[in-house]
Amino acid sequence: MNPSAPSIGRARAALVFGSGEQTRAVLTGVIATTSEYDPERPVWLGEIANFDERCRSHILETILPILNRLLFLMGISPRTFSLSIANLGAASLMDRGLTVTGFSADVPLFLAMLSAALGITIPRDAVVTGHVASLEGGLAPVRSIPEKIQAAVDDEGVQRFLYPPSEEDASIAALTPNEQRRMEEAVIHARRFIQCHPVRDLAEVVEQLIPEDEIILSSLRCGFWKQEYTPPADDSSCTRLLQFLLTGHERRFWNALETLFIANRFRDAKRLVSARIEIEAQHETYPSGFGHRLHHLLHALPPSLSRSIEPPLAAVSDCIRMAQYAGADQAGDVPVLLKANALDILPAHSLSPRGEVEPGDALSEMVERVESVMHQLSEASLAREIGSAIDHARAVFLLESPLVETSDEFHRLLTAFYLHLMRHACGQVECADPGHAASEAHALLERAYAERGGTKAALLEGREGAHGGMRLVLDVMTDRFKREEKEKYMNRVLGEILDPLDWDGKVAFTAAFLDRIRSLLPEELQTASPKQYAHHYARLVRLYVQCKDRFTNVIQSL
């Protein structure tokens, strides 16, 4: 990233107009444009909108110093920022010029400046509000949250709303009890339509909003990929924010790359690989085992997905340039890198389709596939692979009290329980993104309580405990989670064993399956052609296994 070239950053905000019953909020875009650093005027304000004097002072005395401190510790030169508000509709709504007052746009202003400085994109599906109340990056609540949330709900492009929680009362003007109540009710209502995440400081905001691939690309382009950082002993927001941005790049690179491939974002995945190879070549380094790790990642993708990627991933000349810096201990990794880059990743006949095996081996192979699928989809296998771990995770998650007092306590408990499930039942030992975990926990609750009155009923049960309180809520979530994980497991089993088959292979598998259950079929179906059912082979196998297990359970219970 050329430090002298201008860069633009954007973030979405909600500005409030009017008072009392006439209060309305309008979504706007905060835009920051960088230019060469001018120490005499580090910030230019008011190209489209005016910022009142109090807001201007706060930007210069709090928001800008936080950002400049971060950039300095990241080894990035300071820039001058031009700030503006891009939503002429908001101004015309009130039939006057747009003036930004107060501090509720603090966080969007910071995000837009950070976005411009680092060349990262803030997701446009998120709206953020909050007052940056200290030079350490702590946030304080702001007023008119119900109106801002409603504006976010009314916008079809918004999926997330981030706000400081109401119990944090360090704002310029503390919220009244009535304002806190209205805020809590608005959040509960809005969660039926969008994700609402409480955030206590700038570190939590950035961790929730900025995707891993954006951080990696920024670190490669801005030069902090290899920046060393030893966090101080304090646990301030700025310290955690720096730790988030400057550490774990290697792990984050591979996680982001896998996520991009799975999401079919092949162009972005190639851009990430190319940027990594280019920066390593510029530093005259060859990352240890890079070729093998890339080969392993590609090899682990579903075959239908890997076949959709057009080679090469990166320019062959860049790969060769980086390979020149491979030491003797990495000499064997270079050929693997070149093969992976060309997507030459699968060994020949690793899972031969039906038409590529010897006729004498085809029947044996399909019989083995049928037996393998039926065994892995059986209730005993599902209990062993999925159910037991989840049941154990629920059993060891103990509650100090079956009741909660506030909505925030309710959602924090759900998030903690979801992370507990992921760690103990799914083997996810790394710390999950807090915002993502909170969102996933709420989504699981919505699915679990879809036929029980929704999340409002779950919150009521957690507060009043008519049927066990939070114990019941967590039990219902556990049952739903277990069903979904079993479904994922069955899909994975079917995909790994059956996806490599071509049409002839699917017909052969169906024939072997029908032969396996022939004695149970009506006479008129025993001579049916396998091609008639080959399109539905996976559904038939699952249904048969489920019915067989149910029958076995009934017999055993008699």
Coordinates of C-alpha atoms in Angstrom, one line a residue:
M1 CA 0.0 0.0 0.0
N2 CA 1.5 3.3 -1.2
P3 CA 1.7 5.6 1.9
S4 CA 1.4 8.7 -0.2
A5 CA -1.6 7.5 -2.2
P6 CA -5.1 8.6 -1.0
S7 CA -7.2 5.9 0.5
I8 CA -10.9 6.0 1.4
G9 CA -12.6 4.3 4.3
R10 CA -16.3 4.1 5.1
A11 CA -18.5 3.1 8.0
R12 CA -22.2 3.3 8.6
A13 CA -23.8 5.4 11.4
A14 CA -27.2 6.4 12.5
L15 CA -27.8 10.1 13.1
V16 CA -30.8 11.4 15.1
F17 CA -33.0 14.4 14.4
G18 CA -35.8 16.0 16.3
S19 CA -36.8 15.5 19.9
G20 CA -39.6 13.8 21.9
E21 CA -42.2 12.1 19.7
Q22 CA -40.6 13.7 16.6
T23 CA -37.3 12.0 17.1
R24 CA -36.1 10.1 14.0
A25 CA -32.9 8.4 13.0
V26 CA -31.4 8.2 9.5
L27 CA -28.6 5.9 8.4
T28 CA -25.6 7.7 6.9
G29 CA -22.2 6.9 5.7
V30 CA -19.1 8.3 7.4
I31 CA -16.3 8.8 4.9
A32 CA -12.6 9.3 5.7
T33 CA -10.1 10.1 3.0
T34 CA -6.4 10.1 3.7
S35 CA -3.8 12.4 2.3
E36 CA -0.1 13.3 3.0
Y37 CA 0.3 14.1 6.7
D38 CA 0.0 17.7 7.6
P39 CA 1.0 18.2 11.3
E40 CA -0.6 21.7 11.2
R41 CA -4.0 20.2 10.2
P42 CA -4.3 16.5 10.8
V43 CA -8.0 16.4 10.2
W44 CA -10.2 18.3 7.7
L45 CA -13.9 18.4 8.6
G46 CA -17.2 19.3 7.0
E47 CA -17.0 18.9 3.3
I48 CA -20.7 17.8 3.0
A49 CA -21.8 17.9 6.6
N50 CA -20.9 20.3 9.4
F51 CA -19.4 19.1 12.8
D52 CA -20.2 21.2 15.7
E53 CA -17.4 22.6 17.9
R54 CA -17.8 20.0 20.6
C55 CA -17.7 17.2 18.1
R56 CA -14.6 18.7 16.4
S57 CA -12.8 19.0 19.7
H58 CA -13.6 15.4 20.6
I59 CA -12.3 14.1 17.3
L60 CA -9.0 16.0 17.7
E61 CA -8.5 15.3 21.4
T62 CA -9.7 11.7 21.7
I63 CA -10.5 9.8 18.5
L64 CA -7.5 10.9 16.5
P65 CA -4.9 10.3 19.3
I66 CA -6.2 6.7 19.7
L67 CA -5.8 6.1 16.0
N68 CA -2.4 7.7 15.8
R69 CA -1.1 5.7 18.7
L70 CA -2.3 2.5 17.1
L71 CA -0.7 3.4 13.7
F72 CA 2.6 4.3 15.5
L73 CA 2.8 1.0 17.3
M74 CA 2.0 -0.8 14.0
G75 CA 4.8 0.9 12.3
I76 CA 2.5 2.9 9.9
S77 CA 3.1 6.6 9.2
P78 CA 0.5 9.1 10.3
R79 CA -1.9 10.5 7.7
T80 CA -4.2 13.5 7.4
F81 CA -7.9 12.7 7.3
S82 CA -10.7 14.4 5.6
L83 CA -14.0 13.5 7.2
S84 CA -17.5 13.9 5.8
I85 CA -21.0 12.5 6.0
A86 CA -22.4 11.0 2.8
N87 CA -26.2 11.0 2.9
L88 CA -27.8 14.0 1.4
G89 CA -31.2 12.4 2.0
A90 CA -30.6 12.8 5.7
A91 CA -30.1 16.6 5.2
S92 CA -33.1 17.0 2.9
L93 CA -35.2 15.0 5.3
M94 CA -35.0 18.0 7.7
D95 CA -34.8 20.5 4.9
R96 CA -31.6 22.0 6.1
G97 CA -27.9 21.4 6.1
L98 CA -26.6 18.3 8.0
T99 CA -24.8 19.1 11.2
V100 CA -23.2 16.3 13.4
T101 CA -23.6 17.0 17.1
G102 CA -22.9 14.9 20.2
F103 CA -20.8 11.8 20.3
S104 CA -22.9 8.9 19.0
A105 CA -20.9 9.0 15.7
D106 CA -17.6 8.5 17.5
V107 CA -17.3 4.8 16.7
P108 CA -18.2 5.1 13.0
L109 CA -15.7 8.0 12.7
F110 CA -13.0 5.9 14.2
L111 CA -13.8 2.9 12.0
A112 CA -13.8 5.1 8.8
M113 CA -10.4 6.5 9.7
L114 CA -9.0 3.1 10.6
S115 CA -10.5 1.7 7.3
A116 CA -8.8 4.4 5.3
A117 CA -5.4 4.1 7.2
L118 CA -5.2 0.3 6.8
G119 CA -7.0 -0.2 3.5
I120 CA -9.6 -2.5 5.0
T121 CA -13.3 -2.6 4.2
I122 CA -15.8 -2.3 7.0
P123 CA -18.8 -4.5 6.2
R124 CA -21.8 -2.4 5.0
D125 CA -24.3 -4.7 6.6
A126 CA -23.3 -3.3 10.1
V127 CA -24.4 -0.1 11.8
V128 CA -22.5 1.1 14.8
T129 CA -23.1 3.7 17.5
G130 CA -21.3 4.7 20.7
H131 CA -19.4 7.4 22.5
V132 CA -15.6 6.9 22.7
A133 CA -15.3 8.0 26.3
S134 CA -11.6 7.7 27.0
L135 CA -8.2 7.6 25.3
E136 CA -8.1 3.9 26.2
G137 CA -10.9 3.2 23.8
G138 CA -13.7 2.5 26.2
L139 CA -17.3 3.1 25.0
A140 CA -20.2 4.8 26.8
P141 CA -23.9 4.5 25.9
V142 CA -25.7 7.1 23.9
R143 CA -29.3 8.2 23.7
S144 CA -32.0 7.4 21.1
I145 CA -31.0 3.7 20.7
P146 CA -34.6 2.7 19.9
E147 CA -34.8 5.1 17.0
K148 CA -31.4 4.1 15.7
I149 CA -32.2 0.4 15.9
Q150 CA -35.5 1.0 14.0
A151 CA -33.6 2.8 11.2
A152 CA -31.3 -0.2 11.0
V153 CA -34.2 -2.7 10.9
D154 CA -36.0 -0.7 8.2
D155 CA -32.9 -0.9 6.0
E156 CA -32.9 -4.2 4.1
G157 CA -29.1 -4.1 3.7
V158 CA -28.4 -4.0 7.5
Q159 CA -27.9 -7.3 9.3
R160 CA -26.0 -6.1 12.4
F161 CA -26.3 -3.3 15.0
L162 CA -23.5 -2.7 17.5
Y163 CA -24.1 -0.5 20.6
P164 CA -22.7 0.1 24.1
P165 CA -24.7 -1.8 26.7
S166 CA -27.1 0.2 28.9
E167 CA -25.5 -0.8 32.2
E168 CA -22.3 1.1 31.3
D169 CA -23.2 4.5 32.7
A170 CA -20.0 6.5 32.1
S171 CA -21.6 8.6 29.3
I172 CA -21.6 12.3 29.2
A173 CA -25.3 12.1 30.3
A174 CA -26.3 8.9 31.9
L175 CA -29.4 7.2 30.6
T176 CA -32.5 7.5 32.7
P177 CA -34.2 4.3 33.9
N178 CA -36.9 4.9 31.3
E179 CA -34.3 5.2 28.5
Q180 CA -32.7 2.0 29.6
R181 CA -36.0 0.2 29.6
R182 CA -36.9 1.5 26.1
M183 CA -33.4 0.5 24.9
E184 CA -33.7 -3.1 26.3
E185 CA -37.2 -3.5 24.8
A186 CA -36.0 -2.2 21.4
V187 CA -33.1 -4.6 21.3
I188 CA -35.3 -7.6 22.2
H189 CA -37.7 -6.6 19.4
A190 CA -35.0 -5.9 16.8
R191 CA -33.3 -9.3 17.4
R192 CA -36.2 -10.8 15.5
F193 CA -34.9 -9.1 12.4
I194 CA -31.2 -8.3 12.8
Q195 CA -28.3 -9.2 15.0
C196 CA -27.8 -6.8 18.0
H197 CA -24.4 -6.9 19.7
P198 CA -23.4 -5.0 22.8
V199 CA -19.8 -3.7 22.7
R200 CA -17.9 -2.2 25.5
D201 CA -14.8 -0.8 23.7
L202 CA -13.2 -0.3 20.4
A203 CA -11.4 -3.6 20.6
E204 CA -14.7 -5.5 20.7
V205 CA -16.0 -3.5 17.8
V206 CA -13.1 -4.2 15.5
E207 CA -13.0 -7.9 16.5
Q208 CA -16.6 -8.3 15.6
L209 CA -16.6 -6.3 12.4
I210 CA -13.4 -6.8 10.4
P211 CA -13.1 -10.1 8.6
E212 CA -9.9 -12.1 8.9
D213 CA -9.0 -11.9 5.2
E214 CA -9.2 -8.1 5.4
I215 CA -6.8 -8.0 8.3
I216 CA -4.4 -10.3 6.5
L217 CA -4.4 -8.3 3.3
S218 CA -3.9 -5.1 5.2
S219 CA -1.0 -6.6 7.2
L220 CA 0.7 -7.7 4.0
R221 CA 0.1 -4.4 2.1
C222 CA 0.8 -2.0 5.0
G223 CA 3.9 -3.9 6.3
F224 CA 2.8 -5.1 9.7
W225 CA 2.6 -8.8 8.7
K226 CA 5.9 -9.5 10.4
Q227 CA 5.6 -6.8 13.0
E228 CA 6.6 -8.0 16.4
Y229 CA 4.4 -7.0 19.3
T230 CA 4.8 -7.8 23.0
P231 CA 1.6 -6.7 24.8
P232 CA 2.0 -4.8 28.1
A233 CA 0.5 -6.2 31.3
D234 CA -2.6 -4.0 31.1
D235 CA -5.8 -5.2 29.6
S236 CA -6.9 -1.9 28.0
S237 CA -9.0 -1.7 24.9
C238 CA -6.0 -0.3 22.8
T239 CA -3.8 -3.1 24.1
R240 CA -6.3 -5.8 23.1
L241 CA -6.9 -4.1 19.8
L242 CA -3.2 -4.0 18.9
Q243 CA -2.9 -7.7 20.0
F244 CA -5.8 -8.5 17.7
L245 CA -4.3 -6.7 14.7
L246 CA -0.7 -7.7 15.2
T247 CA -0.6 -11.3 16.4
G248 CA -1.8 -14.7 15.0
H249 CA -1.3 -13.8 11.4
E250 CA -0.1 -17.3 10.3
R251 CA -3.1 -19.0 11.9
R252 CA -5.4 -16.2 10.6
F253 CA -4.1 -16.6 7.1
W254 CA -4.9 -20.2 6.8
N255 CA -8.3 -19.8 8.5
A256 CA -9.2 -16.9 6.2
L257 CA -8.1 -18.8 3.1
E258 CA -10.2 -21.9 3.9
T259 CA -13.2 -19.7 4.7
L260 CA -12.9 -17.9 1.3
F261 CA -12.6 -21.2 -0.6
I262 CA -15.6 -22.7 1.1
A263 CA -17.6 -19.6 0.5
N264 CA -16.8 -19.9 -3.2
R265 CA -15.0 -16.6 -3.1
F266 CA -12.2 -17.9 -5.3
R267 CA -11.1 -14.5 -6.6
D268 CA -10.6 -13.2 -3.0
A269 CA -8.8 -16.5 -2.1
K270 CA -6.4 -16.1 -5.0
R271 CA -5.8 -12.5 -4.1
L272 CA -4.8 -13.6 -0.6
V273 CA -2.4 -16.3 -1.8
S274 CA -0.9 -13.9 -4.3
A275 CA -0.4 -11.2 -1.7
R276 CA 1.3 -13.6 0.7
I277 CA 3.6 -15.0 -1.9
E278 CA 4.5 -11.5 -3.1
I279 CA 5.4 -10.2 0.3
E280 CA 7.4 -13.2 1.2
A281 CA 9.4 -12.8 -2.0
Q282 CA 9.9 -9.1 -1.2
H283 CA 11.3 -10.0 2.3
E284 CA 13.4 -12.8 0.6
T285 CA 11.9 -15.4 2.8
Y286 CA 10.2 -18.8 2.2
P287 CA 7.5 -19.7 4.8
S288 CA 8.2 -23.1 6.3
G289 CA 6.0 -25.9 4.9
F290 CA 3.9 -23.4 2.9
G291 CA 3.5 -25.8 -0.1
H292 CA 2.4 -28.7 2.1
R293 CA -0.1 -26.6 4.1
L294 CA -1.6 -25.2 0.9
H295 CA -1.8 -28.7 -0.7
H296 CA -3.4 -30.0 2.5
L297 CA -6.0 -27.2 2.6
L298 CA -6.9 -27.7 -1.0
H299 CA -7.0 -31.5 -0.7
A300 CA -9.4 -31.1 2.3
L301 CA -12.0 -29.2 0.2
P302 CA -15.0 -31.0 -1.2
P303 CA -14.0 -32.4 -4.6
S304 CA -16.8 -30.6 -6.3
L305 CA -15.5 -27.3 -4.9
S306 CA -11.9 -27.9 -5.7
R307 CA -12.8 -28.7 -9.3
S308 CA -14.5 -25.3 -9.6
I309 CA -11.3 -23.4 -8.9
E310 CA -9.4 -22.3 -12.0
P311 CA -5.6 -22.6 -11.8
P312 CA -3.2 -21.1 -11.1
L313 CA -3.8 -19.6 -7.6
A314 CA -0.9 -17.1 -8.0
A315 CA 1.4 -16.1 -10.8
V316 CA 3.8 -18.9 -11.4
S317 CA 6.6 -16.3 -11.7
D318 CA 5.9 -15.1 -8.2
C319 CA 6.0 -18.7 -6.8
I320 CA 9.3 -19.2 -8.5
R321 CA 10.7 -16.0 -7.1
M322 CA 9.6 -16.9 -3.6
A323 CA 11.0 -20.4 -4.1
Q324 CA 14.5 -19.0 -4.7
Y325 CA 14.7 -18.2 -1.0
A326 CA 13.8 -21.7 0.2
G327 CA 16.6 -23.2 2.3
A328 CA 17.8 -26.8 2.1
D329 CA 15.3 -27.9 4.6
Q330 CA 12.5 -26.5 2.4
A331 CA 13.7 -27.9 -0.9
G332 CA 11.2 -30.7 -0.8
D333 CA 8.3 -28.2 -0.2
V334 CA 8.9 -26.2 -3.4
P335 CA 7.6 -28.9 -5.8
V336 CA 4.5 -29.3 -3.6
L337 CA 3.9 -25.6 -3.7
L338 CA 4.1 -25.5 -7.5
K339 CA 1.7 -28.5 -7.7
A340 CA -0.8 -26.9 -5.3
N341 CA -0.6 -23.6 -7.1
A342 CA -1.5 -25.4 -10.3
L343 CA -4.3 -27.3 -8.4
D344 CA -2.6 -30.6 -9.2
I345 CA -3.7 -31.8 -5.7
L346 CA -5.5 -35.1 -5.9
P347 CA -3.6 -38.4 -6.4
A348 CA -4.8 -40.4 -9.4
H349 CA -7.7 -42.8 -8.7
S350 CA -7.8 -41.7 -5.0
L351 CA -11.5 -42.4 -5.1
S352 CA -12.2 -44.0 -8.4
P353 CA -15.7 -43.4 -10.0
R354 CA -17.7 -46.4 -11.0
G355 CA -16.6 -46.2 -14.6
E356 CA -12.8 -46.2 -13.9
V357 CA -12.5 -49.5 -12.0
E358 CA -12.2 -53.0 -13.2
P359 CA -15.6 -54.7 -13.6
G360 CA -14.7 -57.3 -11.1
D361 CA -13.9 -54.7 -8.4
A362 CA -16.9 -52.5 -9.0
L363 CA -19.5 -54.5 -7.2
S364 CA -17.2 -55.1 -4.2
E365 CA -16.4 -51.4 -4.0
M366 CA -20.1 -50.4 -4.0
V367 CA -21.0 -53.1 -1.4
E368 CA -18.3 -51.7 0.8
R369 CA -19.6 -48.1 0.3
V370 CA -23.1 -49.2 1.2
E371 CA -22.0 -51.0 4.4
S372 CA -19.8 -48.0 5.4
V373 CA -22.6 -45.5 4.9
M374 CA -25.2 -47.6 6.8
H375 CA -22.8 -48.2 9.7
Q376 CA -21.7 -44.5 10.0
L377 CA -25.4 -43.3 9.9
S378 CA -26.6 -45.7 12.5
E379 CA -27.9 -44.4 15.8
A380 CA -25.1 -46.1 17.7
S381 CA -22.5 -44.3 15.5
L382 CA -24.3 -40.9 15.8
A383 CA -24.5 -41.3 19.6
R384 CA -20.8 -42.2 19.7
E385 CA -19.6 -39.5 17.3
I386 CA -21.9 -36.7 18.2
G387 CA -24.5 -37.2 20.9
S388 CA -22.3 -38.4 23.8
A389 CA -19.9 -35.4 23.6
I390 CA -22.8 -32.9 23.5
D391 CA -24.7 -34.5 26.4
H392 CA -21.5 -34.5 28.5
A393 CA -20.9 -30.8 27.6
R394 CA -24.4 -29.9 28.8
A395 CA -24.0 -32.0 32.0
V396 CA -20.8 -30.2 33.1
F397 CA -22.1 -26.6 32.3
L398 CA -23.4 -25.7 35.8
L399 CA -25.5 -22.7 36.6
E400 CA -25.1 -20.6 39.8
S401 CA -28.8 -19.7 39.5
P402 CA -31.5 -20.9 37.1
L403 CA -32.7 -17.3 36.6
V404 CA -31.3 -14.2 35.0
E405 CA -32.2 -10.6 35.8
T406 CA -31.4 -8.7 32.6
S407 CA -31.5 -9.3 28.9
D408 CA -27.7 -8.7 28.6
E409 CA -27.1 -11.3 31.4
F410 CA -29.3 -13.7 29.4
H411 CA -27.4 -13.3 26.2
R412 CA -24.0 -13.4 27.8
L413 CA -25.0 -16.7 29.4
L414 CA -26.2 -18.0 26.0
T415 CA -22.9 -17.0 24.4
A416 CA -20.8 -18.6 27.1
F417 CA -22.8 -21.9 26.8
Y418 CA -22.5 -21.8 23.0
L419 CA -18.7 -21.4 23.3
H420 CA -18.7 -24.2 25.9
L421 CA -20.5 -26.5 23.4
M422 CA -18.1 -25.7 20.6
R423 CA -15.1 -26.3 22.7
H424 CA -16.1 -29.5 24.5
A425 CA -18.4 -31.1 21.9
C426 CA -16.9 -29.9 18.6
G427 CA -13.2 -29.7 19.6
Q428 CA -12.9 -26.0 18.9
V429 CA -10.1 -25.1 21.3
E430 CA -9.1 -21.8 19.8
C431 CA -10.9 -18.7 21.2
A432 CA -13.8 -17.9 18.9
D433 CA -14.6 -14.3 17.8
P434 CA -16.9 -13.0 20.6
G435 CA -19.3 -11.2 18.3
H436 CA -19.6 -14.2 16.0
A437 CA -20.2 -16.5 18.9
A438 CA -22.9 -14.2 20.3
S439 CA -24.6 -14.1 16.9
E440 CA -24.4 -17.9 16.5
A441 CA -25.7 -18.4 20.0
H442 CA -28.7 -16.2 19.3
A443 CA -29.4 -17.9 16.0
L444 CA -29.3 -21.3 17.7
L445 CA -31.8 -20.0 20.3
E446 CA -34.1 -18.7 17.6
R447 CA -34.1 -22.1 15.9
A448 CA -34.5 -24.0 19.1
Y449 CA -37.5 -21.8 20.2
A450 CA -39.1 -21.4 16.8
E451 CA -42.1 -23.5 17.9
R452 CA -42.0 -22.5 21.5
G453 CA -42.9 -18.9 21.3
G454 CA -39.6 -17.5 20.0
T455 CA -36.7 -15.8 21.8
K456 CA -39.1 -13.6 23.8
A457 CA -40.5 -16.8 25.4
A458 CA -37.0 -18.0 26.1
L459 CA -36.1 -14.7 27.8
L460 CA -39.3 -14.8 29.8
E461 CA -38.5 -18.4 30.9
G462 CA -35.0 -17.4 31.9
R463 CA -36.3 -14.5 34.0
E464 CA -39.3 -16.1 35.6
G465 CA -38.4 -19.8 35.6
A466 CA -41.9 -21.3 35.2
H467 CA -40.5 -24.5 33.8
G468 CA -36.9 -24.6 35.1
G469 CA -35.6 -21.2 33.9
M470 CA -32.3 -21.2 32.2
R471 CA -31.9 -25.0 32.7
L472 CA -34.8 -25.6 30.3
V473 CA -33.5 -22.9 27.9
L474 CA -30.1 -24.6 27.7
D475 CA -31.7 -28.1 27.4
V476 CA -33.8 -27.0 24.5
M477 CA -30.8 -25.4 22.8
T478 CA -28.7 -28.6 23.4
D479 CA -31.4 -30.8 21.8
R480 CA -31.5 -28.5 18.8
F481 CA -27.7 -28.3 18.6
K482 CA -27.4 -32.1 18.8
R483 CA -29.9 -32.6 15.9
E484 CA -28.1 -30.1 13.8
E485 CA -24.7 -31.6 14.5
K486 CA -26.0 -35.0 13.6
E487 CA -27.4 -33.7 10.4
K488 CA -24.0 -32.1 9.5
Y489 CA -22.3 -35.4 10.4
M490 CA -24.6 -37.4 8.1
N491 CA -24.2 -34.9 5.3
R492 CA -20.4 -35.1 5.7
V493 CA -20.4 -38.9 5.7
L494 CA -22.6 -39.0 2.6
G495 CA -20.5 -36.4 0.9
E496 CA -17.1 -38.0 1.6
I497 CA -18.3 -41.5 0.4
L498 CA -20.7 -40.6 -2.4
D499 CA -19.8 -37.2 -3.9
P500 CA -16.8 -38.6 -5.9
L501 CA -19.2 -40.9 -7.8
D502 CA -20.3 -40.1 -11.4
W503 CA -23.7 -41.1 -12.7
D504 CA -22.7 -44.7 -13.4
G505 CA -21.2 -44.9 -9.9
K506 CA -24.4 -43.6 -8.3
V507 CA -26.5 -46.2 -10.3
A508 CA -24.1 -48.9 -9.1
F509 CA -24.3 -47.7 -5.5
T510 CA -28.1 -47.7 -5.7
A511 CA -28.1 -51.2 -7.1
A512 CA -25.9 -52.5 -4.3
F513 CA -28.1 -50.8 -1.7
L514 CA -31.4 -52.2 -3.2
D515 CA -29.7 -55.6 -3.2
R516 CA -28.8 -55.2 0.4
I517 CA -32.5 -54.6 1.4
R518 CA -34.1 -56.7 -1.3
S519 CA -35.8 -59.1 1.1
L520 CA -37.6 -56.2 2.7
L521 CA -39.0 -54.7 -0.5
P522 CA -42.4 -55.5 -1.9
E523 CA -42.3 -57.9 -4.8
E524 CA -43.0 -55.4 -7.5
L525 CA -40.0 -53.3 -6.4
Q526 CA -37.5 -56.1 -6.2
T527 CA -37.0 -56.0 -10.0
A528 CA -37.1 -52.2 -10.3
S529 CA -34.2 -50.6 -12.2
P530 CA -31.7 -48.8 -10.0
K531 CA -31.6 -45.9 -12.4
Q532 CA -35.2 -45.1 -11.3
Y533 CA -33.9 -44.3 -7.7
A534 CA -30.3 -43.2 -8.4
H535 CA -31.2 -39.5 -8.0
H536 CA -32.5 -40.2 -4.5
Y537 CA -29.9 -42.7 -3.2
A538 CA -28.8 -40.5 -0.3
R539 CA -32.4 -39.9 0.9
L540 CA -33.2 -43.6 0.7
V541 CA -30.2 -44.7 2.7
R542 CA -30.9 -42.2 5.5
L543 CA -34.5 -43.1 5.7
Y544 CA -33.8 -46.8 5.8
V545 CA -31.2 -46.4 8.6
Q546 CA -33.5 -44.2 10.7
C547 CA -36.4 -46.6 10.4
K548 CA -34.2 -49.5 11.2
D549 CA -32.9 -47.8 14.4
R550 CA -36.5 -46.8 15.5
F551 CA -37.6 -50.4 15.0
T552 CA -34.7 -51.7 17.0
N553 CA -35.4 -49.2 19.8
V554 CA -39.0 -50.4 20.0
I555 CA -38.0 -54.1 20.1
Q556 CA -35.5 -53.4 22.9
S557 CA -38.0 -51.5 25.0
L558 CA -40.5 -54.4 25.0

